mmCIF file of C-alpha atoms in Angstrom:
data_model
loop_
_atom_site.group_PDB
_atom_site.id
_atom_site.type_symbol
_atom_site.label_atom_id
_atom_site.label_comp_id
_atom_site.label_asym_id
_atom_site.label_seq_id
_atom_site.Cartn_x
_atom_site.Cartn_y
_atom_site.Cartn_z
ATOM 1 C CA MET A 1 0.000 0.000 0.000
ATOM 2 C CA GLN A 2 2.756 2.439 0.973
ATOM 3 C CA LYS A 3 4.494 1.716 -2.346
ATOM 4 C CA ASN A 4 1.301 2.607 -4.251
ATOM 5 C CA ILE A 5 0.934 5.834 -2.314
ATOM 6 C CA LEU A 6 4.536 6.811 -3.048
ATOM 7 C CA SER A 7 3.961 6.010 -6.720
ATOM 8 C CA LEU A 8 0.873 8.259 -6.807
ATOM 9 C CA GLU A 9 2.731 11.048 -5.046
ATOM 10 C CA LYS A 10 5.533 10.844 -7.595
ATOM 11 C CA GLU A 11 3.211 10.477 -10.618
ATOM 12 C CA PHE A 12 1.032 13.449 -9.690
ATOM 13 C CA TYR A 13 3.665 15.660 -8.045
ATOM 14 C CA LEU A 14 1.768 15.652 -4.740
ATOM 15 C CA ASN A 15 4.914 16.534 -2.803
ATOM 16 C CA ASP A 16 6.371 18.809 -5.473
ATOM 17 C CA GLU A 17 4.852 22.275 -5.008
ATOM 18 C CA THR A 18 6.384 23.632 -8.232
ATOM 19 C CA ASN A 19 4.990 20.951 -10.550
ATOM 20 C CA LYS A 20 1.815 20.000 -8.655
ATOM 21 C CA GLU A 21 -0.201 22.846 -10.161
ATOM 22 C CA LYS A 22 1.031 21.992 -13.665
ATOM 23 C CA SER A 23 0.003 18.334 -13.468
ATOM 24 C CA SER A 24 -3.302 16.930 -14.661
ATOM 25 C CA PHE A 25 -4.638 13.583 -13.476
ATOM 26 C CA PHE A 26 -4.983 11.024 -16.281
ATOM 27 C CA MET A 27 -4.105 13.581 -18.963
ATOM 28 C CA ILE A 28 -0.332 13.266 -19.189
ATOM 29 C CA GLU A 29 1.675 10.110 -18.656
ATOM 30 C CA ASN A 30 5.443 9.983 -19.069
ATOM 31 C CA ASN A 31 5.364 13.557 -20.382
ATOM 32 C CA GLU A 32 2.998 12.477 -23.193
ATOM 33 C CA LYS A 33 -0.616 13.517 -23.688
ATOM 34 C CA THR A 34 -2.925 10.557 -23.114
ATOM 35 C CA GLU A 35 -5.663 9.306 -25.411
ATOM 36 C CA LEU A 36 -8.161 10.699 -22.895
ATOM 37 C CA PHE A 37 -6.493 14.121 -23.131
ATOM 38 C CA GLU A 38 -6.756 14.112 -26.930
ATOM 39 C CA ALA A 39 -10.378 12.891 -26.867
ATOM 40 C CA ARG A 40 -11.315 15.542 -24.308
ATOM 41 C CA ASN A 41 -9.765 18.312 -26.414
ATOM 42 C CA ASP A 42 -11.421 16.978 -29.570
ATOM 43 C CA LEU A 43 -14.825 16.849 -27.847
ATOM 44 C CA PHE A 44 -14.395 20.406 -26.546
ATOM 45 C CA ILE A 45 -13.577 21.780 -30.017
ATOM 46 C CA LYS A 46 -16.545 19.925 -31.540
ATOM 47 C CA ALA A 47 -18.843 21.284 -28.825
ATOM 48 C CA LEU A 48 -17.639 24.841 -29.515
ATOM 49 C CA ASN A 49 -18.232 24.383 -33.232
ATOM 50 C CA LEU A 50 -21.740 23.001 -32.608
ATOM 51 C CA HIS A 51 -22.479 25.972 -30.374
ATOM 52 C CA LYS A 52 -21.214 28.356 -33.056
ATOM 53 C CA ILE A 53 -23.365 26.684 -35.725
ATOM 54 C CA ALA A 54 -26.444 26.931 -33.477
ATOM 55 C CA ILE A 55 -25.870 30.662 -32.976
ATOM 56 C CA LEU A 56 -25.137 31.393 -36.648
ATOM 57 C CA SER A 57 -28.124 29.315 -37.801
ATOM 58 C CA ASN A 58 -30.390 31.411 -35.596
ATOM 59 C CA ASN A 59 -28.557 34.719 -35.901
ATOM 60 C CA SER A 60 -31.665 36.868 -36.451
ATOM 61 C CA TYR A 61 -33.305 35.401 -33.310
ATOM 62 C CA PHE A 62 -30.209 36.032 -31.192
ATOM 63 C CA ALA A 63 -29.571 39.467 -32.683
ATOM 64 C CA LYS A 64 -33.161 40.593 -32.000
ATOM 65 C CA ASN A 65 -33.150 39.278 -28.423
ATOM 66 C CA LEU A 66 -29.742 40.721 -27.595
ATOM 67 C CA GLU A 67 -30.739 44.113 -28.993
ATOM 68 C CA ILE A 68 -33.870 44.132 -26.809
ATOM 69 C CA LEU A 69 -31.788 43.067 -23.803
ATOM 70 C CA SER A 70 -29.374 45.918 -24.420
ATOM 71 C CA ASP A 71 -32.315 48.335 -24.488
ATOM 72 C CA LEU A 72 -33.796 46.811 -21.312
ATOM 73 C CA LEU A 73 -30.521 47.201 -19.428
ATOM 74 C CA GLY A 74 -30.234 50.745 -20.790
ATOM 75 C CA GLY A 75 -33.573 51.658 -19.213
ATOM 76 C CA THR A 76 -35.953 51.311 -22.167
ATOM 77 C CA ASP A 77 -39.433 50.358 -20.971
ATOM 78 C CA TYR A 78 -40.712 47.175 -22.584
ATOM 79 C CA ARG A 79 -43.935 46.698 -20.628
ATOM 80 C CA ASN A 80 -45.482 44.951 -23.604
ATOM 81 C CA LEU A 81 -43.073 42.035 -23.169
ATOM 82 C CA SER A 82 -44.380 39.066 -21.264
ATOM 83 C CA LYS A 83 -42.368 37.473 -18.492
ATOM 84 C CA ASN A 84 -41.726 34.490 -20.803
ATOM 85 C CA ASN A 85 -40.332 36.824 -23.474
ATOM 86 C CA ILE A 86 -37.979 38.415 -20.967
ATOM 87 C CA VAL A 87 -36.777 35.016 -19.764
ATOM 88 C CA GLU A 88 -36.137 33.943 -23.384
ATOM 89 C CA ILE A 89 -34.194 37.139 -24.011
ATOM 90 C CA TRP A 90 -31.942 36.397 -21.014
ATOM 91 C CA LYS A 91 -31.544 32.800 -22.169
ATOM 92 C CA SER A 92 -30.303 34.111 -25.512
ATOM 93 C CA LEU A 93 -27.549 36.019 -23.737
ATOM 94 C CA PHE A 94 -26.650 32.993 -21.618
ATOM 95 C CA PHE A 95 -26.476 30.815 -24.709
ATOM 96 C CA VAL A 96 -24.036 33.195 -26.386
ATOM 97 C CA ILE A 97 -22.153 34.048 -23.184
ATOM 98 C CA PRO A 98 -22.691 31.188 -20.718
ATOM 99 C CA SER A 99 -20.981 32.857 -17.763
ATOM 100 C CA ILE A 100 -22.090 36.279 -16.543
ATOM 101 C CA SER A 101 -20.601 38.202 -13.633
ATOM 102 C CA SER A 102 -22.757 40.343 -11.379
ATOM 103 C CA THR A 103 -22.797 41.708 -7.875
ATOM 104 C CA TYR A 104 -25.598 40.892 -5.469
ATOM 105 C CA ALA A 105 -26.302 44.632 -5.299
ATOM 106 C CA SER A 106 -27.166 44.830 -9.022
ATOM 107 C CA PHE A 107 -28.746 41.379 -9.296
ATOM 108 C CA GLY A 108 -32.206 42.523 -8.237
ATOM 109 C CA TYR A 109 -32.315 45.293 -10.821
ATOM 110 C CA CYS A 110 -30.896 43.316 -13.733
ATOM 111 C CA PHE A 111 -32.920 40.177 -13.095
ATOM 112 C CA LYS A 112 -36.099 41.650 -11.593
ATOM 113 C CA ASP A 113 -38.306 39.835 -14.116
ATOM 114 C CA ILE A 114 -36.698 36.444 -13.532
ATOM 115 C CA GLY A 115 -38.579 34.174 -11.158
ATOM 116 C CA TYR A 116 -37.930 31.160 -9.011
ATOM 117 C CA ASN A 117 -35.540 28.506 -10.429
ATOM 118 C CA GLU A 118 -35.331 30.073 -13.898
ATOM 119 C CA PHE A 119 -31.520 30.129 -14.070
ATOM 120 C CA GLY A 120 -29.387 27.019 -14.117
ATOM 121 C CA TYR A 121 -26.390 27.699 -11.898
ATOM 122 C CA LEU A 122 -25.162 30.429 -9.622
ATOM 123 C CA ILE A 123 -21.513 30.412 -8.604
ATOM 124 C CA SER A 124 -20.963 32.775 -5.708
ATOM 125 C CA ASP A 125 -17.351 33.455 -4.762
ATOM 126 C CA GLU A 126 -16.171 35.324 -1.667
ATOM 127 C CA SER A 127 -19.526 34.473 -0.089
ATOM 128 C CA GLY A 128 -18.083 34.761 3.388
ATOM 129 C CA GLN A 129 -18.295 38.509 2.807
ATOM 130 C CA SER A 130 -21.975 38.387 1.770
ATOM 131 C CA THR A 131 -25.018 38.602 3.956
ATOM 132 C CA ILE A 132 -27.738 36.019 3.569
ATOM 133 C CA THR A 133 -30.227 38.769 2.697
ATOM 134 C CA SER A 134 -28.051 40.021 -0.169
ATOM 135 C CA ALA A 135 -27.710 36.510 -1.615
ATOM 136 C CA ILE A 136 -31.334 35.372 -1.321
ATOM 137 C CA GLY A 137 -32.506 37.009 -4.551
ATOM 138 C CA ALA A 138 -29.826 35.364 -6.656
ATOM 139 C CA ILE A 139 -30.162 31.957 -5.002
ATOM 140 C CA TYR A 140 -33.968 32.113 -5.355
ATOM 141 C CA ARG A 141 -33.653 32.487 -9.131
ATOM 142 C CA THR A 142 -31.336 29.505 -9.678
ATOM 143 C CA LYS A 143 -31.812 25.756 -9.723
ATOM 144 C CA LYS A 144 -28.397 25.068 -8.179
ATOM 145 C CA ALA A 145 -26.007 27.288 -6.280
ATOM 146 C CA ILE A 146 -22.321 26.769 -5.620
ATOM 147 C CA VAL A 147 -21.449 29.011 -2.707
ATOM 148 C CA ILE A 148 -17.756 29.461 -1.941
ATOM 149 C CA GLY A 149 -16.394 31.529 0.891
ATOM 150 C CA ASP A 150 -13.954 31.670 3.732
ATOM 151 C CA PRO A 151 -15.644 32.554 7.030
ATOM 152 C CA LEU A 152 -12.247 33.457 8.483
ATOM 153 C CA GLN A 153 -11.830 36.345 6.040
ATOM 154 C CA LEU A 154 -13.481 39.743 6.285
ATOM 155 C CA GLU A 155 -17.007 39.306 7.613
ATOM 156 C CA PRO A 156 -20.021 40.900 5.950
ATOM 157 C CA ILE A 157 -21.469 44.168 7.133
ATOM 158 C CA VAL A 158 -24.927 43.305 8.435
ATOM 159 C CA ASN A 159 -27.329 46.225 8.507
ATOM 160 C CA ILE A 160 -30.477 44.413 9.612
ATOM 161 C CA PRO A 161 -31.470 43.314 13.117
ATOM 162 C CA ASN A 162 -30.026 39.979 14.296
ATOM 163 C CA ASN A 163 -33.446 38.355 14.717
ATOM 164 C CA ILE A 164 -34.288 38.939 11.031
ATOM 165 C CA ASN A 165 -30.846 37.793 9.894
ATOM 166 C CA ASN A 166 -31.145 34.647 12.063
ATOM 167 C CA PHE A 167 -34.577 33.940 10.589
ATOM 168 C CA PHE A 168 -33.090 33.906 7.077
ATOM 169 C CA TYR A 169 -30.278 31.625 8.205
ATOM 170 C CA GLN A 170 -32.832 29.134 9.526
ATOM 171 C CA VAL A 171 -35.087 29.269 6.457
ATOM 172 C CA PHE A 172 -32.336 29.139 3.850
#
C-alpha cells in the first residue's frame, strides 16, 4: 500500500509544489498527452463548433433578443413584453455568453423579471463577505447554487437586526 501511495505522489507531483499545479490527473503520462487528453480536447472543439453553428443558424433570433436586452438594461421600458419573453431574451444572452458576472447589489435590478428557479447555476465566490439577505434574490432564481467563501476572512457588514438575519439563516 505504501508503495502505491509513493507512486501516486511521484506520478502526480503531490509533494512537489512547483509541478503540482502543472500536473493533470490522467491527462499526461510519461510527459505524453494521453488518449483521454486528446479525446477531451477533440470533444471540446466539436462542442464549440456546434455551439457556433447553433448561434449562426439562428442569428436573427439572437440578434433581436440581444438588442432588446441591451435596451432593457439601458432603461428602455418594454412593458409589452411578457415574463416568458424576458426570460427567453436572457436565455439568448446565456447561450451566447454562458458565464455572466454580477454583484448581489445589481442582481435585483438586472434580473427583476426572472422568477424562481429560472436560471441554471449560480456560482458565488467570496460568499463569506456576503449577507444572507443580499444573496437570497440570486439563489432564489437559480436551480443550483455553488457558494464558496472563507468565514475566516473579512465578515459581511450586516445592517439588519439579528433576529431577522437569524430567521433567514434558519429558512435558507
